[in-house]
Amino acid sequence: MNLQERVLRVQEEITATALRVGRDPATIKLVVVTKKQSIQDIKTLFDLGIRDFGESRIQEAEEKQCSLPPEISWHMIGHLQSNKVSKAVGAYSLIHSVDSLELARKISQKSQERGLITDILLEVNTSGEEAKHGLTVDAIRDQFSHFIALPALRIRGLMTMAAMMATGTFEEQERVRASFRLLATLKRELQGSLQDFTELSMGMSQDFPLAIEEGATLLRVGSRIFGL
């Protein structure tokens, strides 16, 4: 199966899953994760109509952005270090991985200096795994008023990574589903009157159908598309 066939299969699965649970497929955006992928493959996907691409490393993304069409929307999906904020602000349509109030403040400050409004998601650790980045559920509840008060930021929603599934057993799937459901519940709780707080970035190659079932609006899919 070639690259075109794989991306079409993923798109078909997104559409079928959405329709099965009564959702409009147009409300779900596929962000193709292109870490370590060639500029030529990204251009091929662009020519197939893909416009949203996710990168984890600032330097790698910079090299690709210089060589690819300006119509692409780049998403920062990896852990963003504080010392990389200056390079990130203005380079991405959405930063998915804001995992602390300190980081948000630095993005806010740099955005103000440049006269920009930066769209961000708050990353939440819904699995309880110590190795994962993200705010705890309690922390985001306690600090949310401070996040939304920061100037030059538009908080668009929440992001999470569920636990990896080893074999896809029912128990593993239910653990993943619980992470996604927790994020969706938290979004509804926090949303209030925030009109722009609409996004749920959750679901990757092995679990995006479960994420769609639980309300995902942004899917971060790489290995299923690149045959990894």
PDB file of C-alpha atoms in Angstrom:
ATOM      1  CA  MET A   1       0.000   0.000   0.000  1.00  0.00           C
ATOM      2  CA  ASN A   2       1.447   3.373  -0.975  1.00  0.00           C
ATOM      3  CA  LEU A   3       1.251   6.726   0.800  1.00  0.00           C
ATOM      4  CA  GLN A   4      -1.854   7.866  -1.055  1.00  0.00           C
ATOM      5  CA  GLU A   5      -3.688   4.620  -0.329  1.00  0.00           C
ATOM      6  CA  ARG A   6      -2.789   4.759   3.366  1.00  0.00           C
ATOM      7  CA  VAL A   7      -3.957   8.331   3.872  1.00  0.00           C
ATOM      8  CA  LEU A   8      -7.185   7.636   2.000  1.00  0.00           C
ATOM      9  CA  ARG A   9      -7.815   4.610   4.197  1.00  0.00           C
ATOM     10  CA  VAL A  10      -7.314   6.708   7.342  1.00  0.00           C
ATOM     11  CA  GLN A  11      -9.658   9.391   5.998  1.00  0.00           C
ATOM     12  CA  GLU A  12     -12.269   6.757   5.184  1.00  0.00           C
ATOM     13  CA  GLU A  13     -11.997   5.312   8.695  1.00  0.00           C
ATOM     14  CA  ILE A  14     -12.402   8.776  10.223  1.00  0.00           C
ATOM     15  CA  THR A  15     -15.534   9.388   8.150  1.00  0.00           C
ATOM     16  CA  ALA A  16     -17.031   5.965   8.857  1.00  0.00           C
ATOM     17  CA  THR A  17     -16.389   6.197  12.604  1.00  0.00           C
ATOM     18  CA  ALA A  18     -17.836   9.692  12.813  1.00  0.00           C
ATOM     19  CA  LEU A  19     -21.000   8.717  10.955  1.00  0.00           C
ATOM     20  CA  ARG A  20     -21.413   5.583  13.056  1.00  0.00           C
ATOM     21  CA  VAL A  21     -21.577   7.671  16.247  1.00  0.00           C
ATOM     22  CA  GLY A  22     -23.705  10.436  14.741  1.00  0.00           C
ATOM     23  CA  ARG A  23     -20.975  13.027  14.229  1.00  0.00           C
ATOM     24  CA  ASP A  24     -20.309  15.251  11.231  1.00  0.00           C
ATOM     25  CA  PRO A  25     -16.926  14.185   9.772  1.00  0.00           C
ATOM     26  CA  ALA A  26     -16.299  17.820   8.816  1.00  0.00           C
ATOM     27  CA  THR A  27     -15.916  18.673  12.517  1.00  0.00           C
ATOM     28  CA  ILE A  28     -12.856  16.394  12.782  1.00  0.00           C
ATOM     29  CA  LYS A  29      -9.484  17.536  11.457  1.00  0.00           C
ATOM     30  CA  LEU A  30      -6.674  15.159  10.546  1.00  0.00           C
ATOM     31  CA  VAL A  31      -3.253  16.472  11.580  1.00  0.00           C
ATOM     32  CA  VAL A  32      -0.632  14.336   9.846  1.00  0.00           C
ATOM     33  CA  VAL A  33       2.403  13.834  12.086  1.00  0.00           C
ATOM     34  CA  THR A  34       5.465  14.322   9.892  1.00  0.00           C
ATOM     35  CA  LYS A  35       8.349  13.942  12.348  1.00  0.00           C
ATOM     36  CA  LYS A  36      11.348  12.436  10.497  1.00  0.00           C
ATOM     37  CA  GLN A  37       9.386  12.321   7.223  1.00  0.00           C
ATOM     38  CA  SER A  38      10.733  13.669   3.952  1.00  0.00           C
ATOM     39  CA  ILE A  39       9.770  16.950   2.367  1.00  0.00           C
ATOM     40  CA  GLN A  40       8.759  15.013  -0.754  1.00  0.00           C
ATOM     41  CA  ASP A  41       6.286  12.844   1.169  1.00  0.00           C
ATOM     42  CA  ILE A  42       4.796  15.912   2.845  1.00  0.00           C
ATOM     43  CA  LYS A  43       4.474  17.586  -0.569  1.00  0.00           C
ATOM     44  CA  THR A  44       2.715  14.474  -1.870  1.00  0.00           C
ATOM     45  CA  LEU A  45       0.211  14.683   0.981  1.00  0.00           C
ATOM     46  CA  PHE A  46      -0.234  18.407   0.332  1.00  0.00           C
ATOM     47  CA  ASP A  47      -1.035  17.632  -3.303  1.00  0.00           C
ATOM     48  CA  LEU A  48      -3.648  15.147  -2.043  1.00  0.00           C
ATOM     49  CA  GLY A  49      -5.361  17.947  -0.132  1.00  0.00           C
ATOM     50  CA  ILE A  50      -3.846  17.597   3.346  1.00  0.00           C
ATOM     51  CA  ARG A  51      -3.188  21.014   4.892  1.00  0.00           C
ATOM     52  CA  ASP A  52      -2.485  20.289   8.574  1.00  0.00           C
ATOM     53  CA  PHE A  53       0.849  18.808   9.621  1.00  0.00           C
ATOM     54  CA  GLY A  54       2.243  18.181  13.095  1.00  0.00           C
ATOM     55  CA  GLU A  55       5.871  18.492  14.157  1.00  0.00           C
ATOM     56  CA  SER A  56       7.611  17.764  17.459  1.00  0.00           C
ATOM     57  CA  ARG A  57      10.960  19.494  16.989  1.00  0.00           C
ATOM     58  CA  ILE A  58      11.438  23.180  16.248  1.00  0.00           C
ATOM     59  CA  GLN A  59      14.579  22.822  14.130  1.00  0.00           C
ATOM     60  CA  GLU A  60      13.183  20.048  11.944  1.00  0.00           C
ATOM     61  CA  ALA A  61       9.981  22.015  11.432  1.00  0.00           C
ATOM     62  CA  GLU A  62      11.902  25.153  10.446  1.00  0.00           C
ATOM     63  CA  GLU A  63      13.734  23.271   7.707  1.00  0.00           C
ATOM     64  CA  LYS A  64      10.472  21.915   6.305  1.00  0.00           C
ATOM     65  CA  GLN A  65       8.591  25.198   6.538  1.00  0.00           C
ATOM     66  CA  CYS A  66      11.215  26.860   4.329  1.00  0.00           C
ATOM     67  CA  SER A  67      10.718  24.266   1.589  1.00  0.00           C
ATOM     68  CA  LEU A  68       6.965  23.696   1.572  1.00  0.00           C
ATOM     69  CA  PRO A  69       3.912  25.734   0.505  1.00  0.00           C
ATOM     70  CA  PRO A  70       2.864  28.610   2.791  1.00  0.00           C
ATOM     71  CA  GLU A  71      -0.729  27.348   2.750  1.00  0.00           C
ATOM     72  CA  ILE A  72       0.237  24.589   5.189  1.00  0.00           C
ATOM     73  CA  SER A  73      -0.976  24.905   8.778  1.00  0.00           C
ATOM     74  CA  TRP A  74       1.791  23.697  11.081  1.00  0.00           C
ATOM     75  CA  HIS A  75       0.961  22.286  14.505  1.00  0.00           C
ATOM     76  CA  MET A  76       3.470  22.009  17.357  1.00  0.00           C
ATOM     77  CA  ILE A  77       2.542  18.716  18.986  1.00  0.00           C
ATOM     78  CA  GLY A  78       5.729  17.844  20.883  1.00  0.00           C
ATOM     79  CA  HIS A  79       6.967  19.045  24.246  1.00  0.00           C
ATOM     80  CA  LEU A  80       7.862  22.730  23.930  1.00  0.00           C
ATOM     81  CA  GLN A  81      10.870  23.798  25.968  1.00  0.00           C
ATOM     82  CA  SER A  82      10.858  27.304  27.412  1.00  0.00           C
ATOM     83  CA  ASN A  83      14.033  28.218  25.547  1.00  0.00           C
ATOM     84  CA  LYS A  84      12.313  27.421  22.229  1.00  0.00           C
ATOM     85  CA  VAL A  85       9.318  29.714  22.768  1.00  0.00           C
ATOM     86  CA  SER A  86      10.846  32.539  20.757  1.00  0.00           C
ATOM     87  CA  LYS A  87      11.123  30.294  17.699  1.00  0.00           C
ATOM     88  CA  ALA A  88       7.676  28.768  18.176  1.00  0.00           C
ATOM     89  CA  VAL A  89       5.627  31.962  18.438  1.00  0.00           C
ATOM     90  CA  GLY A  90       4.425  32.924  14.980  1.00  0.00           C
ATOM     91  CA  ALA A  91       5.587  29.691  13.355  1.00  0.00           C
ATOM     92  CA  TYR A  92       2.577  27.488  14.154  1.00  0.00           C
ATOM     93  CA  SER A  93      -1.148  27.799  13.625  1.00  0.00           C
ATOM     94  CA  LEU A  94      -1.683  25.917  16.899  1.00  0.00           C
ATOM     95  CA  ILE A  95       0.573  24.869  19.783  1.00  0.00           C
ATOM     96  CA  HIS A  96      -0.973  21.706  21.253  1.00  0.00           C
ATOM     97  CA  SER A  97       1.431  21.104  24.119  1.00  0.00           C
ATOM     98  CA  VAL A  98       1.268  23.941  26.654  1.00  0.00           C
ATOM     99  CA  ASP A  99       1.789  22.013  29.875  1.00  0.00           C
ATOM    100  CA  SER A 100       2.429  24.690  32.509  1.00  0.00           C
ATOM    101  CA  LEU A 101       1.372  28.180  33.477  1.00  0.00           C
ATOM    102  CA  GLU A 102       5.006  29.269  33.282  1.00  0.00           C
ATOM    103  CA  LEU A 103       5.228  28.169  29.645  1.00  0.00           C
ATOM    104  CA  ALA A 104       1.943  29.900  28.820  1.00  0.00           C
ATOM    105  CA  ARG A 105       3.231  33.127  30.351  1.00  0.00           C
ATOM    106  CA  LYS A 106       6.358  33.007  28.199  1.00  0.00           C
ATOM    107  CA  ILE A 107       4.306  32.419  25.057  1.00  0.00           C
ATOM    108  CA  SER A 108       2.034  35.295  26.071  1.00  0.00           C
ATOM    109  CA  GLN A 109       4.966  37.636  26.632  1.00  0.00           C
ATOM    110  CA  LYS A 110       6.638  36.797  23.329  1.00  0.00           C
ATOM    111  CA  SER A 111       3.315  37.082  21.478  1.00  0.00           C
ATOM    112  CA  GLN A 112       2.746  40.556  22.927  1.00  0.00           C
ATOM    113  CA  GLU A 113       6.238  41.635  21.888  1.00  0.00           C
ATOM    114  CA  ARG A 114       5.489  40.571  18.317  1.00  0.00           C
ATOM    115  CA  GLY A 115       1.937  41.889  18.163  1.00  0.00           C
ATOM    116  CA  LEU A 116       0.506  38.399  17.656  1.00  0.00           C
ATOM    117  CA  ILE A 117      -2.334  36.330  19.054  1.00  0.00           C
ATOM    118  CA  THR A 118      -1.127  32.755  19.571  1.00  0.00           C
ATOM    119  CA  ASP A 119      -3.581  29.859  19.541  1.00  0.00           C
ATOM    120  CA  ILE A 120      -2.765  27.182  22.108  1.00  0.00           C
ATOM    121  CA  LEU A 121      -4.137  24.030  23.692  1.00  0.00           C
ATOM    122  CA  LEU A 122      -3.520  23.052  27.293  1.00  0.00           C
ATOM    123  CA  GLU A 123      -1.983  19.597  27.618  1.00  0.00           C
ATOM    124  CA  VAL A 124      -3.562  17.429  30.304  1.00  0.00           C
ATOM    125  CA  ASN A 125      -2.114  14.203  31.699  1.00  0.00           C
ATOM    126  CA  THR A 126      -5.256  12.082  31.791  1.00  0.00           C
ATOM    127  CA  SER A 127      -3.532   8.701  32.084  1.00  0.00           C
ATOM    128  CA  GLY A 128      -1.662   9.403  35.316  1.00  0.00           C
ATOM    129  CA  GLU A 129       1.616   8.169  33.804  1.00  0.00           C
ATOM    130  CA  GLU A 130       4.612   9.944  35.299  1.00  0.00           C
ATOM    131  CA  ALA A 131       6.539   9.766  32.025  1.00  0.00           C
ATOM    132  CA  LYS A 132       3.950  11.874  30.216  1.00  0.00           C
ATOM    133  CA  HIS A 133       3.908  15.652  30.132  1.00  0.00           C
ATOM    134  CA  GLY A 134       0.798  17.618  30.967  1.00  0.00           C
ATOM    135  CA  LEU A 135      -1.078  19.351  33.725  1.00  0.00           C
ATOM    136  CA  THR A 136      -2.976  17.231  36.190  1.00  0.00           C
ATOM    137  CA  VAL A 137      -6.742  17.567  36.134  1.00  0.00           C
ATOM    138  CA  ASP A 138      -6.655  19.274  39.534  1.00  0.00           C
ATOM    139  CA  ALA A 139      -3.951  21.701  38.401  1.00  0.00           C
ATOM    140  CA  ILE A 140      -5.834  22.806  35.319  1.00  0.00           C
ATOM    141  CA  ARG A 141      -8.975  23.368  37.351  1.00  0.00           C
ATOM    142  CA  ASP A 142      -7.046  25.435  39.886  1.00  0.00           C
ATOM    143  CA  GLN A 143      -5.090  27.454  37.323  1.00  0.00           C
ATOM    144  CA  PHE A 144      -7.552  27.847  34.460  1.00  0.00           C
ATOM    145  CA  SER A 145      -8.570  31.376  35.411  1.00  0.00           C
ATOM    146  CA  HIS A 146      -4.893  32.374  35.269  1.00  0.00           C
ATOM    147  CA  PHE A 147      -4.461  30.834  31.808  1.00  0.00           C
ATOM    148  CA  ILE A 148      -7.450  32.589  30.293  1.00  0.00           C
ATOM    149  CA  ALA A 149      -6.370  35.933  31.779  1.00  0.00           C
ATOM    150  CA  LEU A 150      -3.075  35.934  29.865  1.00  0.00           C
ATOM    151  CA  PRO A 151      -2.982  38.495  27.034  1.00  0.00           C
ATOM    152  CA  ALA A 152      -2.162  37.617  23.428  1.00  0.00           C
ATOM    153  CA  LEU A 153      -3.214  33.987  23.884  1.00  0.00           C
ATOM    154  CA  ARG A 154      -6.310  32.290  22.534  1.00  0.00           C
ATOM    155  CA  ILE A 155      -6.908  29.057  24.429  1.00  0.00           C
ATOM    156  CA  ARG A 156      -8.669  26.844  21.917  1.00  0.00           C
ATOM    157  CA  GLY A 157      -9.120  23.697  23.999  1.00  0.00           C
ATOM    158  CA  LEU A 158      -7.312  20.714  25.487  1.00  0.00           C
ATOM    159  CA  MET A 159      -4.872  18.014  24.394  1.00  0.00           C
ATOM    160  CA  THR A 160      -3.956  14.622  25.831  1.00  0.00           C
ATOM    161  CA  MET A 161      -2.068  11.418  25.082  1.00  0.00           C
ATOM    162  CA  ALA A 162      -3.673   8.212  26.277  1.00  0.00           C
ATOM    163  CA  ALA A 163      -1.727   5.202  27.497  1.00  0.00           C
ATOM    164  CA  MET A 164      -0.259   3.056  24.736  1.00  0.00           C
ATOM    165  CA  MET A 165      -2.048  -0.172  23.933  1.00  0.00           C
ATOM    166  CA  ALA A 166       0.128  -3.281  23.763  1.00  0.00           C
ATOM    167  CA  THR A 167      -2.333  -5.699  22.177  1.00  0.00           C
ATOM    168  CA  GLY A 168      -5.608  -3.766  21.967  1.00  0.00           C
ATOM    169  CA  THR A 169      -7.483  -5.851  24.512  1.00  0.00           C
ATOM    170  CA  PHE A 170     -10.867  -4.678  25.740  1.00  0.00           C
ATOM    171  CA  GLU A 171      -9.302  -3.611  29.037  1.00  0.00           C
ATOM    172  CA  GLU A 172      -6.659  -1.535  27.242  1.00  0.00           C
ATOM    173  CA  GLN A 173      -9.255   0.080  25.022  1.00  0.00           C
ATOM    174  CA  GLU A 174     -11.389   0.982  28.013  1.00  0.00           C
ATOM    175  CA  ARG A 175      -8.392   2.563  29.743  1.00  0.00           C
ATOM    176  CA  VAL A 176      -7.729   4.662  26.642  1.00  0.00           C
ATOM    177  CA  ARG A 177     -11.405   5.556  26.348  1.00  0.00           C
ATOM    178  CA  ALA A 178     -11.418   6.696  29.982  1.00  0.00           C
ATOM    179  CA  SER A 179      -8.580   9.150  29.222  1.00  0.00           C
ATOM    180  CA  PHE A 180     -10.438  10.602  26.258  1.00  0.00           C
ATOM    181  CA  ARG A 181     -13.719  10.777  28.134  1.00  0.00           C
ATOM    182  CA  LEU A 182     -12.032  12.572  31.029  1.00  0.00           C
ATOM    183  CA  LEU A 183     -10.623  15.195  28.653  1.00  0.00           C
ATOM    184  CA  ALA A 184     -14.022  15.737  27.020  1.00  0.00           C
ATOM    185  CA  THR A 185     -15.688  16.079  30.412  1.00  0.00           C
ATOM    186  CA  LEU A 186     -13.045  18.556  31.539  1.00  0.00           C
ATOM    187  CA  LYS A 187     -13.537  20.631  28.384  1.00  0.00           C
ATOM    188  CA  ARG A 188     -17.283  20.879  29.004  1.00  0.00           C
ATOM    189  CA  GLU A 189     -16.631  21.835  32.619  1.00  0.00           C
ATOM    190  CA  LEU A 190     -14.162  24.598  31.744  1.00  0.00           C
ATOM    191  CA  GLN A 191     -15.730  25.931  28.574  1.00  0.00           C
ATOM    192  CA  GLY A 192     -18.364  28.168  30.127  1.00  0.00           C
ATOM    193  CA  SER A 193     -18.822  31.186  27.890  1.00  0.00           C
ATOM    194  CA  LEU A 194     -15.470  30.824  26.069  1.00  0.00           C
ATOM    195  CA  GLN A 195     -16.581  30.702  22.448  1.00  0.00           C
ATOM    196  CA  ASP A 196     -13.152  29.700  21.093  1.00  0.00           C
ATOM    197  CA  PHE A 197     -12.652  26.839  23.571  1.00  0.00           C
ATOM    198  CA  THR A 198     -13.825  24.143  21.169  1.00  0.00           C
ATOM    199  CA  GLU A 199     -10.937  21.789  20.410  1.00  0.00           C
ATOM    200  CA  LEU A 200     -10.071  18.338  21.734  1.00  0.00           C
ATOM    201  CA  SER A 201      -6.722  17.116  20.416  1.00  0.00           C
ATOM    202  CA  MET A 202      -6.675  13.416  21.213  1.00  0.00           C
ATOM    203  CA  GLY A 203      -6.229  10.208  19.314  1.00  0.00           C
ATOM    204  CA  MET A 204      -3.219   8.892  17.411  1.00  0.00           C
ATOM    205  CA  SER A 205      -2.602   6.061  14.965  1.00  0.00           C
ATOM    206  CA  GLN A 206      -3.584   3.207  17.256  1.00  0.00           C
ATOM    207  CA  ASP A 207      -6.546   4.791  19.020  1.00  0.00           C
ATOM    208  CA  PHE A 208      -8.089   7.551  16.902  1.00  0.00           C
ATOM    209  CA  PRO A 209     -11.421   5.719  16.363  1.00  0.00           C
ATOM    210  CA  LEU A 210     -11.912   5.675  20.147  1.00  0.00           C
ATOM    211  CA  ALA A 211     -11.041   9.375  20.260  1.00  0.00           C
ATOM    212  CA  ILE A 212     -13.644  10.160  17.607  1.00  0.00           C
ATOM    213  CA  GLU A 213     -16.256   8.266  19.617  1.00  0.00           C
ATOM    214  CA  GLU A 214     -15.425  10.446  22.642  1.00  0.00           C
ATOM    215  CA  GLY A 215     -15.517  13.782  20.811  1.00  0.00           C
ATOM    216  CA  ALA A 216     -12.059  14.467  19.346  1.00  0.00           C
ATOM    217  CA  THR A 217     -11.813  17.376  16.914  1.00  0.00           C
ATOM    218  CA  LEU A 218      -8.080  17.051  16.143  1.00  0.00           C
ATOM    219  CA  LEU A 219      -6.444  13.680  15.410  1.00  0.00           C
ATOM    220  CA  ARG A 220      -2.644  13.361  15.387  1.00  0.00           C
ATOM    221  CA  VAL A 221      -1.890  10.474  13.024  1.00  0.00           C
ATOM    222  CA  GLY A 222       1.527   9.548  11.643  1.00  0.00           C
ATOM    223  CA  SER A 223       2.567   5.900  11.619  1.00  0.00           C
ATOM    224  CA  ARG A 224      -0.690   4.651  10.056  1.00  0.00           C
ATOM    225  CA  ILE A 225      -0.113   7.009   7.142  1.00  0.00           C
ATOM    226  CA  PHE A 226       3.614   6.473   6.662  1.00  0.00           C
ATOM    227  CA  GLY A 227       3.493   2.701   7.140  1.00  0.00           C
ATOM    228  CA  LEU A 228       5.679   2.661  10.233  1.00  0.00           C
TER     229      LEU A 228
END
